[in-house]
mmCIF file of C-alpha atoms in Angstrom:
data_model
loop_
_atom_site.group_PDB
_atom_site.id
_atom_site.type_symbol
_atom_site.label_atom_id
_atom_site.label_comp_id
_atom_site.label_asym_id
_atom_site.label_seq_id
_atom_site.Cartn_x
_atom_site.Cartn_y
_atom_site.Cartn_z
ATOM 1 C CA ARG V 1 -11.326 -11.403 3.665
ATOM 2 C CA LEU V 2 -15.063 -10.957 3.878
ATOM 3 C CA SER V 3 -16.159 -7.350 3.642
ATOM 4 C CA SER V 4 -18.861 -7.430 6.292
ATOM 5 C CA ILE V 5 -20.345 -9.448 9.102
ATOM 6 C CA GLU V 6 -23.393 -10.177 6.946
ATOM 7 C CA ASN V 7 -21.266 -11.664 4.175
ATOM 8 C CA PHE V 8 -19.363 -13.701 6.721
ATOM 9 C CA LEU V 9 -22.510 -15.179 8.258
ATOM 10 C CA ASN V 10 -24.065 -15.901 4.878
ATOM 11 C CA GLU V 11 -20.923 -17.766 3.837
ATOM 12 C CA VAL V 12 -20.902 -19.809 7.036
ATOM 13 C CA LEU V 13 -24.580 -20.725 6.785
ATOM 14 C CA LYS V 14 -24.202 -21.672 3.129
ATOM 15 C CA LYS V 15 -21.318 -24.012 3.928
ATOM 16 C CA ILE V 16 -23.296 -25.644 6.705
ATOM 17 C CA ARG V 17 -26.356 -26.197 4.488
ATOM 18 C CA VAL V 18 -24.443 -27.644 1.517
ATOM 19 C CA ASN V 19 -22.671 -30.475 3.306
ATOM 20 C CA SER V 20 -21.602 -31.615 6.753
ATOM 21 C CA PRO V 21 -18.243 -29.958 7.264
ATOM 22 C CA VAL V 22 -16.203 -29.069 10.295
ATOM 23 C CA ILE V 23 -16.229 -25.274 10.502
ATOM 24 C CA VAL V 24 -13.826 -23.441 12.783
ATOM 25 C CA LEU V 25 -14.871 -19.881 13.539
ATOM 26 C CA ASP V 26 -11.547 -18.446 14.638
ATOM 27 C CA SER V 27 -11.601 -15.274 16.745
ATOM 28 C CA TRP V 28 -15.371 -15.400 17.031
ATOM 29 C CA ASP V 29 -15.164 -12.478 19.461
ATOM 30 C CA ALA V 30 -14.126 -10.131 16.670
ATOM 31 C CA TYR V 31 -17.348 -10.822 14.770
ATOM 32 C CA ALA V 32 -19.576 -11.036 17.828
ATOM 33 C CA LYS V 33 -18.506 -7.583 18.993
ATOM 34 C CA GLU V 34 -19.870 -6.119 15.764
ATOM 35 C CA MET V 35 -23.376 -7.101 16.879
ATOM 36 C CA ASP V 36 -25.509 -6.005 19.785
ATOM 37 C CA GLU V 37 -26.361 -8.537 22.486
ATOM 38 C CA ARG V 38 -29.705 -9.530 20.985
ATOM 39 C CA ASP V 39 -28.373 -10.021 17.443
ATOM 40 C CA ARG V 40 -25.383 -11.951 18.738
ATOM 41 C CA LEU V 41 -27.565 -14.424 20.623
ATOM 42 C CA LYS V 42 -29.879 -14.811 17.625
ATOM 43 C CA THR V 43 -26.941 -15.425 15.270
ATOM 44 C CA GLU V 44 -25.301 -17.972 17.557
ATOM 45 C CA LYS V 45 -28.621 -19.816 17.986
ATOM 46 C CA THR V 46 -29.076 -19.912 14.218
ATOM 47 C CA ILE V 47 -25.593 -21.306 13.558
ATOM 48 C CA VAL V 48 -25.966 -23.957 16.260
ATOM 49 C CA SER V 49 -29.461 -24.972 15.093
ATOM 50 C CA ILE V 50 -28.510 -25.325 11.429
ATOM 51 C CA ALA V 51 -25.356 -27.236 12.348
ATOM 52 C CA THR V 52 -27.435 -29.642 14.438
ATOM 53 C CA VAL V 53 -29.947 -30.273 11.660
ATOM 54 C CA SER V 54 -27.263 -30.727 8.980
ATOM 55 C CA LYS V 55 -25.062 -32.834 11.298
ATOM 56 C CA SER V 56 -22.219 -30.381 10.838
ATOM 57 C CA ARG V 57 -19.605 -29.556 13.466
ATOM 58 C CA VAL V 58 -18.926 -25.985 14.445
ATOM 59 C CA ILE V 59 -16.082 -24.863 16.681
ATOM 60 C CA PHE V 60 -16.190 -21.348 18.090
ATOM 61 C CA VAL V 61 -12.740 -20.040 19.033
ATOM 62 C CA SER V 62 -12.741 -17.228 21.576
ATOM 63 C CA GLU V 63 -9.983 -15.334 23.334
ATOM 64 C CA GLU V 64 -12.258 -14.432 26.224
ATOM 65 C CA THR V 65 -12.551 -16.716 29.233
ATOM 66 C CA ARG V 66 -15.588 -15.049 30.745
ATOM 67 C CA GLN V 67 -18.855 -16.917 30.473
ATOM 68 C CA THR V 68 -21.192 -15.833 27.650
ATOM 69 C CA THR V 69 -24.554 -16.926 26.260
ATOM 70 C CA LEU V 70 -22.665 -19.139 23.822
ATOM 71 C CA ASP V 71 -21.576 -21.394 26.688
ATOM 72 C CA TYR V 72 -25.203 -22.460 27.183
ATOM 73 C CA LEU V 73 -25.822 -23.181 23.481
ATOM 74 C CA VAL V 74 -22.877 -25.396 22.614
ATOM 75 C CA ASP V 75 -22.297 -29.043 23.550
ATOM 76 C CA GLY V 76 -18.809 -28.564 24.916
ATOM 77 C CA VAL V 77 -16.600 -25.857 26.370
ATOM 78 C CA VAL V 78 -12.813 -26.306 26.531
ATOM 79 C CA GLU V 79 -10.512 -23.624 27.906
ATOM 80 C CA LEU V 80 -6.840 -23.811 26.903
ATOM 81 C CA SER V 81 -4.098 -22.353 29.078
ATOM 82 C CA ALA V 82 -0.307 -22.137 29.145
ATOM 83 C CA GLU V 83 1.965 -21.320 32.048
ATOM 84 C CA SER V 84 5.624 -21.624 32.995
ATOM 85 C CA VAL V 85 6.540 -24.557 35.243
ATOM 86 C CA ASP V 86 10.223 -25.068 36.115
ATOM 87 C CA SER V 87 11.228 -22.896 33.137
ATOM 88 C CA ARG V 88 9.096 -25.005 30.788
ATOM 89 C CA LEU V 89 5.813 -24.204 29.107
ATOM 90 C CA PHE V 90 2.973 -26.304 30.497
ATOM 91 C CA ARG V 91 -0.189 -26.486 28.411
ATOM 92 C CA ALA V 92 -3.512 -27.769 29.706
ATOM 93 C CA GLY V 93 -7.080 -28.040 28.491
ATOM 94 C CA TYR V 94 -9.824 -27.477 31.065
ATOM 95 C CA LEU V 95 -13.021 -29.333 30.221
ATOM 96 C CA ARG V 96 -15.738 -26.961 31.428
ATOM 97 C CA LYS V 97 -18.617 -28.738 29.722
ATOM 98 C CA LEU V 98 -19.278 -31.905 27.701
ATOM 99 C CA ARG V 99 -22.999 -32.324 27.259
ATOM 100 C CA GLY V 100 -24.242 -35.845 27.878
ATOM 101 C CA LEU V 101 -20.855 -37.160 28.940
ATOM 102 C CA ASN V 102 -19.290 -37.764 32.321
ATOM 103 C CA ILE V 103 -16.104 -35.721 32.736
ATOM 104 C CA ARG V 104 -13.753 -38.049 34.567
ATOM 105 C CA PHE V 105 -10.822 -35.640 34.548
ATOM 106 C CA HIS V 106 -11.518 -31.939 34.171
ATOM 107 C CA VAL V 107 -7.940 -31.032 33.221
ATOM 108 C CA ARG V 108 -5.912 -32.643 30.446
ATOM 109 C CA PRO V 109 -2.271 -31.681 29.767
ATOM 110 C CA TYR V 110 -1.371 -31.469 26.086
ATOM 111 C CA THR V 111 1.508 -30.648 23.768
ATOM 112 C CA LEU V 112 1.856 -29.023 20.348
ATOM 113 C CA VAL V 113 5.145 -30.738 19.484
ATOM 114 C CA GLY V 114 5.294 -31.554 15.781
ATOM 115 C CA ALA V 115 2.531 -29.036 15.047
ATOM 116 C CA MET V 116 -0.061 -31.521 16.330
ATOM 117 C CA ILE V 117 -2.093 -31.458 19.497
ATOM 118 C CA ARG V 118 -1.624 -34.492 21.708
ATOM 119 C CA GLY V 119 -3.340 -34.920 25.052
ATOM 120 C CA PHE V 120 -2.066 -36.883 28.048
ATOM 121 C CA ASP V 121 -4.053 -38.962 30.507
ATOM 122 C CA VAL V 122 -3.583 -38.710 34.242
ATOM 123 C CA TYR V 123 -1.173 -41.181 35.777
ATOM 124 C CA GLU V 124 -2.546 -44.603 36.639
ATOM 125 C CA GLU V 125 -0.812 -47.272 38.690
ATOM 126 C CA PRO V 126 0.790 -49.963 36.487
ATOM 127 C CA ASP V 127 -0.499 -53.512 36.351
ATOM 128 C CA TYR V 128 2.465 -55.675 37.313
ATOM 129 C CA THR V 129 0.574 -58.847 36.414
ATOM 130 C CA TYR V 130 0.797 -57.851 32.754
ATOM 131 C CA VAL V 131 3.942 -59.006 30.982
ATOM 132 C CA ARG V 132 4.813 -58.247 27.395
ATOM 133 C CA ARG V 133 7.752 -59.169 25.214
ATOM 134 C CA ILE V 134 10.641 -56.753 25.631
ATOM 135 C CA GLU V 135 12.843 -55.690 22.723
ATOM 136 C CA VAL V 136 16.525 -55.742 23.637
ATOM 137 C CA LEU V 137 18.187 -52.454 22.715
ATOM 138 C CA PRO V 138 21.993 -52.565 22.224
ATOM 139 C CA ASP V 139 24.518 -49.951 23.324
ATOM 140 C CA PHE V 140 25.132 -47.115 20.893
ATOM 141 C CA ASP V 141 27.829 -44.442 20.498
ATOM 142 C CA GLY V 142 29.565 -45.417 23.727
ATOM 143 C CA LYS V 143 26.327 -45.277 25.710
ATOM 144 C CA TYR V 144 23.974 -47.680 27.405
ATOM 145 C CA SER V 145 20.409 -47.753 26.149
ATOM 146 C CA PHE V 146 17.717 -46.843 28.664
ATOM 147 C CA GLY V 147 15.790 -49.850 27.345
ATOM 148 C CA SER V 148 13.233 -47.571 25.698
ATOM 149 C CA HIS V 149 13.297 -45.943 22.262
ATOM 150 C CA THR V 150 11.494 -42.918 23.699
ATOM 151 C CA LEU V 151 13.922 -42.435 26.592
ATOM 152 C CA ASP V 152 16.911 -42.925 24.286
ATOM 153 C CA GLU V 153 15.525 -40.343 21.892
ATOM 154 C CA LYS V 154 14.808 -37.781 24.610
ATOM 155 C CA LEU V 155 17.834 -38.363 26.871
ATOM 156 C CA GLY V 156 20.394 -39.671 24.386
ATOM 157 C CA GLY V 157 21.341 -42.825 26.291
ATOM 158 C CA LEU V 158 23.588 -43.085 29.357
ATOM 159 C CA PRO V 159 27.373 -42.806 28.689
ATOM 160 C CA TYR V 160 29.546 -45.642 30.012
ATOM 161 C CA GLY V 161 30.433 -44.967 33.637
ATOM 162 C CA ALA V 162 27.797 -42.237 33.974
ATOM 163 C CA THR V 163 25.232 -41.580 36.677
ATOM 164 C CA MET V 164 21.568 -40.796 36.048
ATOM 165 C CA THR V 165 19.753 -38.914 38.828
ATOM 166 C CA VAL V 166 15.969 -38.915 38.950
ATOM 167 C CA GLU V 167 14.657 -36.151 41.205
ATOM 168 C CA TYR V 168 11.049 -36.303 42.323
ATOM 169 C CA THR V 169 8.675 -34.179 44.365
ATOM 170 C CA PRO V 170 6.763 -35.780 47.275
ATOM 171 C CA ASP V 171 3.486 -35.910 45.315
ATOM 172 C CA VAL V 172 4.887 -38.058 42.488
ATOM 173 C CA PRO V 173 3.633 -41.677 42.714
ATOM 174 C CA ILE V 174 6.508 -43.946 43.704
ATOM 175 C CA THR V 175 5.642 -46.372 40.905
ATOM 176 C CA ALA V 176 6.111 -43.558 38.375
ATOM 177 C CA VAL V 177 9.569 -42.843 39.764
ATOM 178 C CA ALA V 178 10.623 -46.498 39.823
ATOM 179 C CA GLY V 179 9.164 -47.055 36.359
ATOM 180 C CA LEU V 180 11.861 -44.912 34.743
ATOM 181 C CA SER V 181 14.576 -47.419 35.600
ATOM 182 C CA GLN V 182 12.629 -50.594 34.826
ATOM 183 C CA PRO V 183 13.232 -50.672 31.034
ATOM 184 C CA MET V 184 16.987 -50.278 31.595
ATOM 185 C CA ILE V 185 17.013 -52.950 34.313
ATOM 186 C CA VAL V 186 15.283 -55.428 32.018
ATOM 187 C CA ASN V 187 17.490 -54.471 29.067
ATOM 188 C CA PHE V 188 20.664 -54.991 31.132
ATOM 189 C CA VAL V 189 19.591 -58.421 32.338
ATOM 190 C CA LEU V 190 18.448 -59.624 28.904
ATOM 191 C CA MET V 191 21.828 -58.577 27.487
ATOM 192 C CA GLY V 192 23.543 -60.768 30.083
ATOM 193 C CA ARG V 193 24.594 -58.002 32.457
ATOM 194 C CA SER V 194 23.949 -57.788 36.196
ATOM 195 C CA VAL V 195 21.835 -55.389 38.255
ATOM 196 C CA VAL V 196 21.781 -54.345 41.926
ATOM 197 C CA ILE V 197 18.576 -52.663 43.158
ATOM 198 C CA VAL V 198 17.923 -50.751 46.370
ATOM 199 C CA PRO V 199 14.163 -50.111 45.992
ATOM 200 C CA LEU V 200 12.402 -46.869 46.775
ATOM 201 C CA PRO V 201 10.532 -46.689 50.092
ATOM 202 C CA GLY V 202 7.057 -48.097 49.595
ATOM 203 C CA VAL V 203 8.049 -50.342 46.696
ATOM 204 C CA SER V 204 7.887 -54.013 47.648
ATOM 205 C CA PRO V 205 11.102 -55.913 46.816
ATOM 206 C CA GLU V 206 9.040 -59.079 46.366
ATOM 207 C CA ILE V 207 6.717 -57.461 43.825
ATOM 208 C CA ILE V 208 9.753 -56.209 41.907
ATOM 209 C CA ALA V 209 11.271 -59.692 42.012
ATOM 210 C CA LYS V 210 8.102 -61.435 40.802
ATOM 211 C CA TRP V 211 7.680 -58.995 37.930
ATOM 212 C CA LEU V 212 11.310 -59.252 36.827
ATOM 213 C CA LEU V 213 11.218 -63.034 37.042
ATOM 214 C CA ASN V 214 8.242 -63.115 34.662
ATOM 215 C CA VAL V 215 9.885 -60.657 32.257
ATOM 216 C CA VAL V 216 13.471 -61.934 32.021
ATOM 217 C CA GLY V 217 13.055 -65.613 32.845
ATOM 218 C CA GLU V 218 14.356 -67.716 35.729
ATOM 219 C CA GLU V 219 17.903 -68.317 34.462
ATOM 220 C CA ALA V 220 18.747 -64.672 33.774
ATOM 221 C CA PHE V 221 16.955 -63.606 36.952
ATOM 222 C CA THR V 222 18.940 -65.891 39.274
ATOM 223 C CA GLN V 223 22.285 -65.164 37.595
ATOM 224 C CA HIS V 224 22.133 -61.402 37.228
ATOM 225 C CA MET V 225 19.891 -59.910 39.944
ATOM 226 C CA ALA V 226 20.384 -58.722 43.522
ATOM 227 C CA ILE V 227 17.663 -56.788 45.385
ATOM 228 C CA TYR V 228 18.006 -55.115 48.778
ATOM 229 C CA HIS V 229 15.414 -56.337 51.297
ATOM 230 C CA ASP V 230 15.544 -55.341 54.971
ATOM 231 C CA GLY V 231 12.235 -56.929 56.004
ATOM 232 C CA GLU V 232 10.868 -60.403 56.450
ATOM 233 C CA ILE V 233 11.097 -62.502 53.281
ATOM 234 C CA THR V 234 7.801 -64.316 52.730
ATOM 235 C CA SER V 235 8.784 -66.134 49.543
ATOM 236 C CA THR V 236 11.499 -68.772 49.586
ATOM 237 C CA ASN V 237 11.881 -68.452 45.804
ATOM 238 C CA PHE V 238 13.857 -65.230 46.115
ATOM 239 C CA LYS V 239 16.178 -65.885 49.052
ATOM 240 C CA GLU V 240 19.151 -66.188 46.698
ATOM 241 C CA ILE V 241 18.298 -62.812 45.136
ATOM 242 C CA PHE V 242 17.583 -60.679 48.200
ATOM 243 C CA PHE V 243 20.412 -59.237 50.264
ATOM 244 C CA ASN V 244 20.444 -57.264 53.506
ATOM 245 C CA LEU V 245 24.042 -56.145 53.838
ATOM 246 C CA ASP V 246 25.002 -52.917 55.551
ATOM 247 C CA ASP V 247 26.678 -51.525 52.432
ATOM 248 C CA ASP V 248 25.105 -48.118 52.736
ATOM 249 C CA MET V 249 27.939 -46.509 54.715
ATOM 250 C CA ASP V 250 31.000 -48.537 53.768
ATOM 251 C CA ASP V 251 31.556 -49.828 50.249
ATOM 252 C CA SER V 252 34.607 -51.740 51.483
ATOM 253 C CA ALA V 253 32.413 -54.150 53.463
ATOM 254 C CA GLU V 254 33.653 -57.634 52.619
ATOM 255 C CA GLU V 255 30.206 -59.190 52.190
ATOM 256 C CA PHE V 256 29.021 -56.521 49.789
ATOM 257 C CA ASN V 257 32.261 -56.767 47.822
ATOM 258 C CA GLN V 258 31.698 -60.487 47.461
ATOM 259 C CA LEU V 259 28.160 -59.889 46.229
ATOM 260 C CA THR V 260 29.192 -57.359 43.596
ATOM 261 C CA ALA V 261 32.171 -59.516 42.555
ATOM 262 C CA LYS V 262 29.811 -62.433 41.976
ATOM 263 C CA LEU V 263 27.468 -60.308 39.886
ATOM 264 C CA ARG V 264 30.337 -58.769 37.939
ATOM 265 C CA LYS V 265 31.661 -62.242 37.144
ATOM 266 C CA SER V 266 28.277 -63.405 35.860
ATOM 267 C CA SER V 267 27.894 -60.252 33.742
ATOM 268 C CA VAL V 268 28.715 -60.788 30.072
ATOM 269 C CA ASP V 269 31.188 -57.898 30.050
ATOM 270 C CA GLY V 270 31.784 -57.399 33.773
ATOM 271 C CA ARG V 271 29.562 -54.326 33.965
ATOM 272 C CA VAL V 272 26.822 -53.757 36.512
ATOM 273 C CA LEU V 273 23.848 -51.421 36.764
ATOM 274 C CA PHE V 274 23.230 -50.000 40.251
ATOM 275 C CA VAL V 275 19.738 -48.617 40.929
ATOM 276 C CA ARG V 276 19.643 -46.961 44.334
ATOM 277 C CA SER V 277 17.213 -44.915 46.373
ATOM 278 C CA LEU V 278 18.979 -42.292 48.453
ATOM 279 C CA SER V 279 15.970 -42.115 50.776
ATOM 280 C CA VAL V 280 16.796 -45.536 52.186
ATOM 281 C CA ILE V 281 20.224 -44.560 53.473
ATOM 282 C CA GLU V 282 19.137 -41.013 54.354
ATOM 283 C CA ASN V 283 16.420 -42.368 56.613
ATOM 284 C CA LYS V 284 18.872 -44.665 58.369
ATOM 285 C CA HIS V 285 21.703 -42.141 58.687
ATOM 286 C CA PHE V 286 20.030 -38.734 58.637
ATOM 287 C CA ASP V 287 22.542 -37.341 61.140
ATOM 288 C CA GLU V 288 25.599 -38.276 59.042
ATOM 289 C CA LEU V 289 25.155 -36.172 55.910
ATOM 290 C CA ASN V 290 28.862 -35.570 55.404
ATOM 291 C CA ARG V 291 29.582 -39.281 55.361
ATOM 292 C CA LEU V 292 26.658 -39.856 53.016
ATOM 293 C CA ALA V 293 27.965 -37.196 50.643
ATOM 294 C CA ALA V 294 31.373 -38.851 50.675
ATOM 295 C CA LEU V 295 29.750 -42.213 49.962
ATOM 296 C CA VAL V 296 27.938 -40.792 46.925
ATOM 297 C CA SER V 297 31.220 -39.379 45.605
ATOM 298 C CA ARG V 298 32.963 -42.747 45.997
ATOM 299 C CA ARG V 299 30.192 -44.610 44.222
ATOM 300 C CA ILE V 300 30.073 -42.195 41.304
ATOM 301 C CA SER V 301 33.868 -42.352 40.953
ATOM 302 C CA SER V 302 33.764 -46.142 41.111
ATOM 303 C CA ALA V 303 31.124 -46.282 38.371
ATOM 304 C CA GLN V 304 33.273 -44.072 36.163
ATOM 305 C CA ASN V 305 36.359 -46.229 36.661
ATOM 306 C CA LEU V 306 34.569 -49.519 36.020
ATOM 307 C CA PHE V 307 32.263 -48.202 33.245
ATOM 308 C CA ASP V 308 29.215 -49.240 35.272
ATOM 309 C CA ALA V 309 25.827 -47.539 35.004
ATOM 310 C CA GLN V 310 24.141 -45.930 37.982
ATOM 311 C CA PHE V 311 20.633 -44.679 38.785
ATOM 312 C CA TYR V 312 20.005 -42.522 41.836
ATOM 313 C CA PHE V 313 16.514 -41.650 43.025
ATOM 314 C CA VAL V 314 16.475 -38.518 45.181
ATOM 315 C CA GLU V 315 13.665 -36.410 46.633
ATOM 316 C CA SER V 316 13.591 -32.722 45.686
ATOM 317 C CA ASN V 317 13.913 -31.687 49.337
ATOM 318 C CA SER V 318 16.861 -33.989 50.042
ATOM 319 C CA PRO V 319 19.933 -32.198 51.450
ATOM 320 C CA LEU V 320 22.063 -34.491 49.266
ATOM 321 C CA LYS V 321 20.349 -33.498 46.012
ATOM 322 C CA PRO V 322 22.772 -30.683 45.046
ATOM 323 C CA LYS V 323 25.746 -33.025 45.546
ATOM 324 C CA VAL V 324 24.263 -35.864 43.529
ATOM 325 C CA VAL V 325 22.963 -33.690 40.709
ATOM 326 C CA SER V 326 26.278 -31.859 40.338
ATOM 327 C CA MET V 327 28.094 -35.171 39.771
ATOM 328 C CA SER V 328 25.500 -36.710 37.442
ATOM 329 C CA GLN V 329 25.710 -36.768 33.658
ATOM 330 C CA ARG V 330 21.937 -37.050 33.344
ATOM 331 C CA HIS V 331 19.337 -35.357 35.540
ATOM 332 C CA LEU V 332 15.578 -35.695 35.250
ATOM 333 C CA LYS V 333 13.022 -34.043 37.511
ATOM 334 C CA LEU V 334 9.538 -35.478 38.015
ATOM 335 C CA SER V 335 6.601 -33.482 39.322
ATOM 336 C CA VAL V 336 2.810 -33.737 39.276
ATOM 337 C CA ARG V 337 0.478 -31.301 37.564
ATOM 338 C CA ASN V 338 -3.277 -31.865 37.384
ATOM 339 C CA GLY V 339 -2.928 -35.597 37.848
ATOM 340 C CA GLY V 340 -0.247 -36.022 35.186
ATOM 341 C CA VAL V 341 3.431 -36.738 35.836
ATOM 342 C CA LEU V 342 5.752 -34.199 34.216
ATOM 343 C CA ALA V 343 9.383 -34.928 33.366
#
């Protein structure tokens, strides 16, 4: 430890003059409080001036959030904060000042996992015209892969016959919600398995179909896909893929049974992935919650018996959420904080 503030400052100035280092002045407040206002300003000006001339980088670390004279001298001011959100610690950096640069986003979430700081950008809508090669991820330890190394690492895969529920708040972009199931959908189809999709409200079935066709290829797409579409079909290319059967209240409907039987037969091992938005059937049958709850129970039991995989998308304010979550083996909640999507 340095014995006095004078020794400390002399050491700092010497380091700056000798080379061009990065100097972090931790707990600058502790030293600044040893000086009167005039000496503090003079010292800070001196450090900043010498650092500028020598092309050094100096970082002042302060535990005070109030504005000081130092804020006007430096090139950038970043305030770090941490707060509890849904029983988790949420960290964010607030960019108060970046001299000469346009601050596009004033708040950046970050993490300290692995003893390294990593910042996150705000969510941006995906470009569905971009297609990249997808790596097929096999099952492991009696579980389906989510089609993503990251999701498998964080969630541990989806056990055979299990249900994954994705809960989302109203401010979460729909494309962010739907994006969680897309790697698994693609992985299932590329492995020769079949998929049934009931899209989220606001997600175009035709856009989903075009994207999947480009990713998995025409043969796999036509053999293993079925997508719910209750509107006018503008493209004749997908008429064999789209279905508009009233399966949402009665799984014993003959037409829907025929559809799933066809997909199960074309599946390499007879297993099917069902990706369903609860909002679709809630909106159509909002006055029949008891029947809807019974339907969810039947579907989850059916998936368990047939070793299928199932994704449910449910809004946080849905009256069916407690029922679905209680019967799910995996539950993920999405929310928005300062432009970023939290999971």
